[in-house]
Coordinates of C-alpha atoms and ligand atoms in Angstrom, one line a residue:
X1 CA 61.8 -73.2 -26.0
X2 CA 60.6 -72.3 -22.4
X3 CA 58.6 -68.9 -21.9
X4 CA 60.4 -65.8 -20.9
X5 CA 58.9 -64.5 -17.6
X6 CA 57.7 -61.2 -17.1
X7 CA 59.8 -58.7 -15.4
X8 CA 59.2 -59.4 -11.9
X9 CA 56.9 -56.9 -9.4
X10 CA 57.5 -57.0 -5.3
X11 CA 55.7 -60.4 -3.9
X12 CA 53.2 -58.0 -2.0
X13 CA 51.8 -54.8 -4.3
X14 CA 49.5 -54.0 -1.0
X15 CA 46.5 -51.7 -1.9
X16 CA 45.9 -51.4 -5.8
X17 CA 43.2 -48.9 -6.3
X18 CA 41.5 -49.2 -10.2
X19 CA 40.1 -45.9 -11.6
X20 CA 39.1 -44.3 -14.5
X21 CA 40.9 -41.1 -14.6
X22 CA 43.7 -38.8 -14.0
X23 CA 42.0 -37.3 -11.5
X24 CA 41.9 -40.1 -9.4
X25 CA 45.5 -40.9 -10.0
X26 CA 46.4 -37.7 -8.7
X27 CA 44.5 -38.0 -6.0
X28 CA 45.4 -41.1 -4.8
X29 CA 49.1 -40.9 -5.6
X30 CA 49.1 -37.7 -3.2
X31 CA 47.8 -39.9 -0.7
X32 CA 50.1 -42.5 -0.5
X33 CA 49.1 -45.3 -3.1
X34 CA 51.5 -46.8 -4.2
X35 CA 50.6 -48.9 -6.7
X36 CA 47.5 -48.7 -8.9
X37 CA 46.1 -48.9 -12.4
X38 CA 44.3 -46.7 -15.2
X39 CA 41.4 -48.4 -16.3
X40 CA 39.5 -46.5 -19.2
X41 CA 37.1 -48.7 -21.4
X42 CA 36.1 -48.8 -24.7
X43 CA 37.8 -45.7 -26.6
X44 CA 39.8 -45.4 -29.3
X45 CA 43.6 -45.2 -28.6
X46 CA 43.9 -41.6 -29.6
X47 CA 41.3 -40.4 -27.5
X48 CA 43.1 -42.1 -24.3
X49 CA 46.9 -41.0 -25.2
X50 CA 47.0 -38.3 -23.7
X51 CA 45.4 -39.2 -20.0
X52 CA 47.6 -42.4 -20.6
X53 CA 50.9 -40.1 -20.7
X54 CA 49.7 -37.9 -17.7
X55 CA 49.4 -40.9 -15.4
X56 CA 52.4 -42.1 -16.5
X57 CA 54.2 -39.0 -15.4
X58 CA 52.2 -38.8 -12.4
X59 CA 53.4 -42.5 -11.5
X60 CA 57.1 -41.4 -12.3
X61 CA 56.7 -38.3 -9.7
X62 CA 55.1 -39.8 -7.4
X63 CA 57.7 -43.7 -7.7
X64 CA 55.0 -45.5 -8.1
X65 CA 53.5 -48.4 -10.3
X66 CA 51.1 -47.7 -12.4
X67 CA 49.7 -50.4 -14.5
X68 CA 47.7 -49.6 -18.1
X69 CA 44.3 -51.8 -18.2
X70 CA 44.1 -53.3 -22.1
X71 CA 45.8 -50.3 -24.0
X72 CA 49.1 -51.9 -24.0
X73 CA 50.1 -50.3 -27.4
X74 CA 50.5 -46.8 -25.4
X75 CA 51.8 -48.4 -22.5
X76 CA 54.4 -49.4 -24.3
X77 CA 55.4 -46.8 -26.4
X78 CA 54.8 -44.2 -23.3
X79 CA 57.2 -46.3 -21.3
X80 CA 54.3 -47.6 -18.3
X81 CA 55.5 -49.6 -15.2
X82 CA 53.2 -52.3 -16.2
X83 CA 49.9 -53.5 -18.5
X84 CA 47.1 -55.0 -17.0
X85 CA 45.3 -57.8 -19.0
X86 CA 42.0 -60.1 -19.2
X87 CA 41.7 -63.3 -20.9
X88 CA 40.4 -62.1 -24.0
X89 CA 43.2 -59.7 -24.4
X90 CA 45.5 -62.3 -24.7
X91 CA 44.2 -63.4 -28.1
X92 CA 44.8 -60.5 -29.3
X93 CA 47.4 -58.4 -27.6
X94 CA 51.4 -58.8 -28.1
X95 CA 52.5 -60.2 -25.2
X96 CA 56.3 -61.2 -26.2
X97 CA 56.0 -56.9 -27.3
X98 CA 54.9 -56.0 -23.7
X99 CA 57.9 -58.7 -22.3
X100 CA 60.6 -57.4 -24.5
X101 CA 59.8 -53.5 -23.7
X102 CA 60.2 -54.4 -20.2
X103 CA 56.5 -53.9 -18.5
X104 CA 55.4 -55.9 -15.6
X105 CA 52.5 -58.1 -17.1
X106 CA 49.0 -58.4 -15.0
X107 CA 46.4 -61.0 -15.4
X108 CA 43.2 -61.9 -15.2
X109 CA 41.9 -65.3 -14.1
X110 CA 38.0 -66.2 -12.4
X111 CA 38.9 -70.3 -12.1
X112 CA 41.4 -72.9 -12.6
X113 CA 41.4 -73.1 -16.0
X114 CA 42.2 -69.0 -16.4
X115 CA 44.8 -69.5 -13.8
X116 CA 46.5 -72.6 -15.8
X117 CA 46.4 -70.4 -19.4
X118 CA 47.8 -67.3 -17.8
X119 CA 50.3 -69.1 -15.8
X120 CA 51.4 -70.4 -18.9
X121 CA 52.3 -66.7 -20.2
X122 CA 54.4 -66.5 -16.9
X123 CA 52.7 -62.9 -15.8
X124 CA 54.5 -60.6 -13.2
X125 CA 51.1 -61.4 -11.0
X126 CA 48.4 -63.5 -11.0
X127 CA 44.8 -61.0 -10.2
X128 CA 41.7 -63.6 -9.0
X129 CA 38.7 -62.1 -9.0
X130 CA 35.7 -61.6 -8.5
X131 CA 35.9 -62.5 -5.2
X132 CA 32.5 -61.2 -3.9
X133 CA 29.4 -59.8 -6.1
X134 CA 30.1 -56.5 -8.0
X135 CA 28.0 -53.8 -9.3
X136 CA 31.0 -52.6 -11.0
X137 CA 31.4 -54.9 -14.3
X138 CA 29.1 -57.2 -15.0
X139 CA 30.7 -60.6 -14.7
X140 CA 30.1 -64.1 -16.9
X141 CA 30.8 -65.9 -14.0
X142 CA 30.1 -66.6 -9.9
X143 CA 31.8 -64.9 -7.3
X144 CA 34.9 -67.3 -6.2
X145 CA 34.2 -66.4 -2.8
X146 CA 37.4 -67.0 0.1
X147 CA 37.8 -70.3 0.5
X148 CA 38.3 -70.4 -3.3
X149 CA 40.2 -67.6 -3.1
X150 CA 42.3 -69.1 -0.1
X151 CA 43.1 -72.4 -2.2
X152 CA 44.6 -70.7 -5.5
X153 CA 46.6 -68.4 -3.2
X154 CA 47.8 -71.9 -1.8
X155 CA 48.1 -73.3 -5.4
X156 CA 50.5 -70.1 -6.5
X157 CA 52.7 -70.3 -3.4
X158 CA 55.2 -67.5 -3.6
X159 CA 54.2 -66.0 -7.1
X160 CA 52.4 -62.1 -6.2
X161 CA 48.9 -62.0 -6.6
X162 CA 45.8 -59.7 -6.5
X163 CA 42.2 -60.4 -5.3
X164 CA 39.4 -58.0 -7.2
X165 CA 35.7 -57.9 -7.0
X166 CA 33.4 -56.4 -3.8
X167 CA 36.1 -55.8 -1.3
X168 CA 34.6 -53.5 0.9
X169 CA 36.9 -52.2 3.7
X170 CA 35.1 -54.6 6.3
X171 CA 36.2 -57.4 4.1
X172 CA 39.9 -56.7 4.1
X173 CA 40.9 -58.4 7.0
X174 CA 39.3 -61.9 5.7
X175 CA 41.0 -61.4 2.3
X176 CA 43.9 -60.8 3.5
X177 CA 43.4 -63.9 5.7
X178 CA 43.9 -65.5 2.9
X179 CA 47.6 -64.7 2.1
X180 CA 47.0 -62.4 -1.1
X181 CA 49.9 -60.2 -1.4
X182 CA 47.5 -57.1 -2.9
X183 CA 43.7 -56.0 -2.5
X184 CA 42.6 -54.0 -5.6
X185 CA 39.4 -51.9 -5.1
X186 CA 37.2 -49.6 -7.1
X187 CA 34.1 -48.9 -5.3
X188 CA 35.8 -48.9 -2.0
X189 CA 37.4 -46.0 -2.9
X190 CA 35.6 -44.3 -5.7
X191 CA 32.1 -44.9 -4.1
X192 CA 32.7 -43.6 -0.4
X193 CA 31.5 -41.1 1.1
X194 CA 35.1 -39.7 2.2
X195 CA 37.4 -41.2 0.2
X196 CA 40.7 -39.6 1.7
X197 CA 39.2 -41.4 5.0
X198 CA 38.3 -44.7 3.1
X199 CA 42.1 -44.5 1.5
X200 CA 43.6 -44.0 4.7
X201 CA 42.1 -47.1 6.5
X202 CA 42.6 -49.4 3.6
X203 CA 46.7 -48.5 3.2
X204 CA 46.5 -49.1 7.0
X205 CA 45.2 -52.3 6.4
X206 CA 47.0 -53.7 3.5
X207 CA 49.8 -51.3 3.3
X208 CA 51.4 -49.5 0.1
X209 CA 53.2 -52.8 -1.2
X210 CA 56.7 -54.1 -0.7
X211 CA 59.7 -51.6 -2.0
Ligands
LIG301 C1 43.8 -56.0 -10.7 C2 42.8 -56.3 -11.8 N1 42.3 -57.5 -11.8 C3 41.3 -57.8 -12.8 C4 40.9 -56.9 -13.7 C5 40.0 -57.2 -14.8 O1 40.6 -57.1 -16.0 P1 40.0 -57.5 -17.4 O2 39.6 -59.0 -17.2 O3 40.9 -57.1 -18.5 O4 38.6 -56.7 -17.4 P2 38.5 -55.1 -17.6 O5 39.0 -54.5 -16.3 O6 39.3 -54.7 -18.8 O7 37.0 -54.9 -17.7 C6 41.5 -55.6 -13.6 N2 41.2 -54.6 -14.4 N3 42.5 -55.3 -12.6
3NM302 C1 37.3 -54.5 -13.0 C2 37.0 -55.7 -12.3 N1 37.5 -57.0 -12.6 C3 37.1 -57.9 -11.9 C4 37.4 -59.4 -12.1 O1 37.0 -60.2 -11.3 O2 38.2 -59.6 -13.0 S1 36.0 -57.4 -10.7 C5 36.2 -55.8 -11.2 C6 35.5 -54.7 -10.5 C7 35.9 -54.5 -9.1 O3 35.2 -53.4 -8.6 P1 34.7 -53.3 -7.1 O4 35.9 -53.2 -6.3 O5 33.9 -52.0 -7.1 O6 33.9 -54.5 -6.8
MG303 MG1 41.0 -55.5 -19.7

């Protein structure tokens, strides 16, 4: 039998900030993102519930998507707009559960071979990373760098994707170059110096995503 799809998200998710607490969901949300994701490593489920639920009620307020990074259990059962997954999760996590609960599915790929297995699970959007170095997460792998980035946006035609890793606002316009329907950013946001300001000029740039 052929493999449900994911519910599907728009083609273009424009600017996708990834943070690591309510706060910064607030924030942002207030500011006009419009689509983004909690990403909270490493702690037990119980000790996460609770920020998980506030986002999520943030998210509702606020019409916006908010995608859960690998605690798909609560994302579930607190209703989320959508999970975010890596490779390794999907050994382990329940994806027909996420499916039939109706969550968007992200994914992870860093070459062809990711982007072949997670096709295969038929996502809501493909993320390609790391696109430039990071001091963010360490990473097994080299940067894919645009012109690699360039051909699997080619490769995946219409389906949404995401490019992750070192986008700097300066590096924007070349990424989006590219055809990528969202940019998702830690640093640039998190790590600037005015970060309303640094919001501001990336939603001019890529936009808040398609309705
Ligand atoms: C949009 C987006 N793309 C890639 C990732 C990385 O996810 P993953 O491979 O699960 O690694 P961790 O983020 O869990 O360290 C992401 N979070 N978001
Ligand atoms: C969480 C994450 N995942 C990546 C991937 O390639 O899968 S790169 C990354 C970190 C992105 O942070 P920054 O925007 O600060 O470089
Ligand atoms: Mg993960």
């Amino acid at each position: 039998m052929n493999t449900p799809a994911f519910p599907a998200v728009p083609q273009r998710l424009g600017l996708y900030p990834v943070v690591d607490t309510v706060g910064w969901i607030e924030r942002l949300l207030g500011a006009g993102v419009r689509t983004i994701q909690l990403r909270i490593k490493d702690k037990h489920d119980d000790d996460v519930e609770a920020d998980i639920v506030a986002a999520i009620k943030l998210s509702q307020r606020h019409e916006a998507r908010l995608f859960i990074n690998d605690y798909w259990r609560l994302a579930i059962k607190h209703r989320a707009y959508g999970v975010h997954l890596g490779q390794e999760d999907m050994d382990v996590a329940n994806l027909d559960a996420i499916r039939d609960a109706g969550l968007r599915l992200g994914l992870s790929t860093h070459d062809n071979m990711e982007m072949d297995r997670a096709l295969a699970a038929r996502p809501s959007y493909i993320a390609l990373g790391h696109v430039f170095p990071t001091n963010t997460k360490q990473m097994p792998s080299a940067p894919q760098g645009l012109t690699q980035l360039a051909a699997h946006i080619k490769t995946l035609g219409d389906y949404p994707t995401v490019a992750i890793g070192g986008i700097s606002i300066d590096r924007v316009p070349a990424v989006l170059a590219t055809g990528v329907g969202s940019v998702a950013v830690v640093s640039a946001i998190t790590h600037a110096a005015d970060w309303r300001a640094a919001t501001a000029q990336l939603l001019e740039l890529v936009g808040a995503g398609d309705e």
